[in-house]
Amino acid sequence: MVEALDDSYTTARDRTAHAHLRRGIAPHPAVRAHRNHAHAAEGVRTP
């Protein structure tokens, strides 16, 4: 249950980030740093 909620939250967050990128809005540096750190273990790099 917790994983499902986390997945939905992540999906919504990513959807918002993608919409911002399409509109030329850069993500907040702290958010970008957090995502890079969070995904580093998975080998995923965010722009």
Tab-separated table of C-alpha atoms in Angstrom:
chain	number	residue	atom	x	y	z
A	1	MET	CA	0.000	0.000	0.000
A	2	VAL	CA	2.769	2.397	0.884
A	3	GLU	CA	4.588	1.551	-2.338
A	4	ALA	CA	1.474	2.248	-4.400
A	5	LEU	CA	1.042	5.635	-2.742
A	6	ASP	CA	4.705	6.434	-3.276
A	7	ASP	CA	4.497	5.419	-6.940
A	8	SER	CA	1.464	7.631	-7.511
A	9	TYR	CA	3.198	10.546	-5.786
A	10	THR	CA	6.340	10.042	-7.853
A	11	THR	CA	4.316	9.829	-11.053
A	12	ALA	CA	2.473	13.048	-10.254
A	13	ARG	CA	5.718	14.793	-9.351
A	14	ASP	CA	7.400	13.618	-12.552
A	15	ARG	CA	4.378	14.683	-14.596
A	16	THR	CA	4.618	18.165	-13.083
A	17	ALA	CA	8.358	18.312	-13.693
A	18	HIS	CA	7.922	17.266	-17.324
A	19	ALA	CA	5.226	19.891	-17.837
A	20	HIS	CA	7.557	22.513	-16.395
A	21	LEU	CA	10.395	21.406	-18.642
A	22	ARG	CA	8.147	21.678	-21.694
A	23	ARG	CA	7.256	25.226	-20.631
A	24	GLY	CA	10.880	26.123	-20.031
A	25	ILE	CA	10.624	26.167	-16.233
A	26	ALA	CA	13.720	24.722	-14.619
A	27	PRO	CA	13.302	22.580	-11.494
A	28	HIS	CA	14.517	23.999	-8.207
A	29	PRO	CA	18.238	23.205	-7.647
A	30	ALA	CA	17.456	21.481	-4.343
A	31	VAL	CA	14.855	19.282	-6.023
A	32	ARG	CA	17.281	18.398	-8.809
A	33	ALA	CA	20.011	17.542	-6.285
A	34	HIS	CA	17.609	15.412	-4.242
A	35	ARG	CA	16.457	13.489	-7.316
A	36	ASN	CA	20.023	12.893	-8.485
A	37	HIS	CA	20.947	11.581	-5.043
A	38	ALA	CA	17.789	9.487	-4.700
A	39	HIS	CA	18.252	7.824	-8.097
A	40	ALA	CA	22.023	7.458	-7.912
A	41	ALA	CA	21.720	3.978	-6.405
A	42	GLU	CA	19.511	2.939	-9.331
A	43	GLY	CA	21.930	4.315	-11.899
A	44	VAL	CA	19.399	6.900	-13.072
A	45	ARG	CA	20.534	10.428	-13.849
A	46	THR	CA	18.076	13.295	-14.122
A	47	PRO	CA	18.849	16.347	-16.259
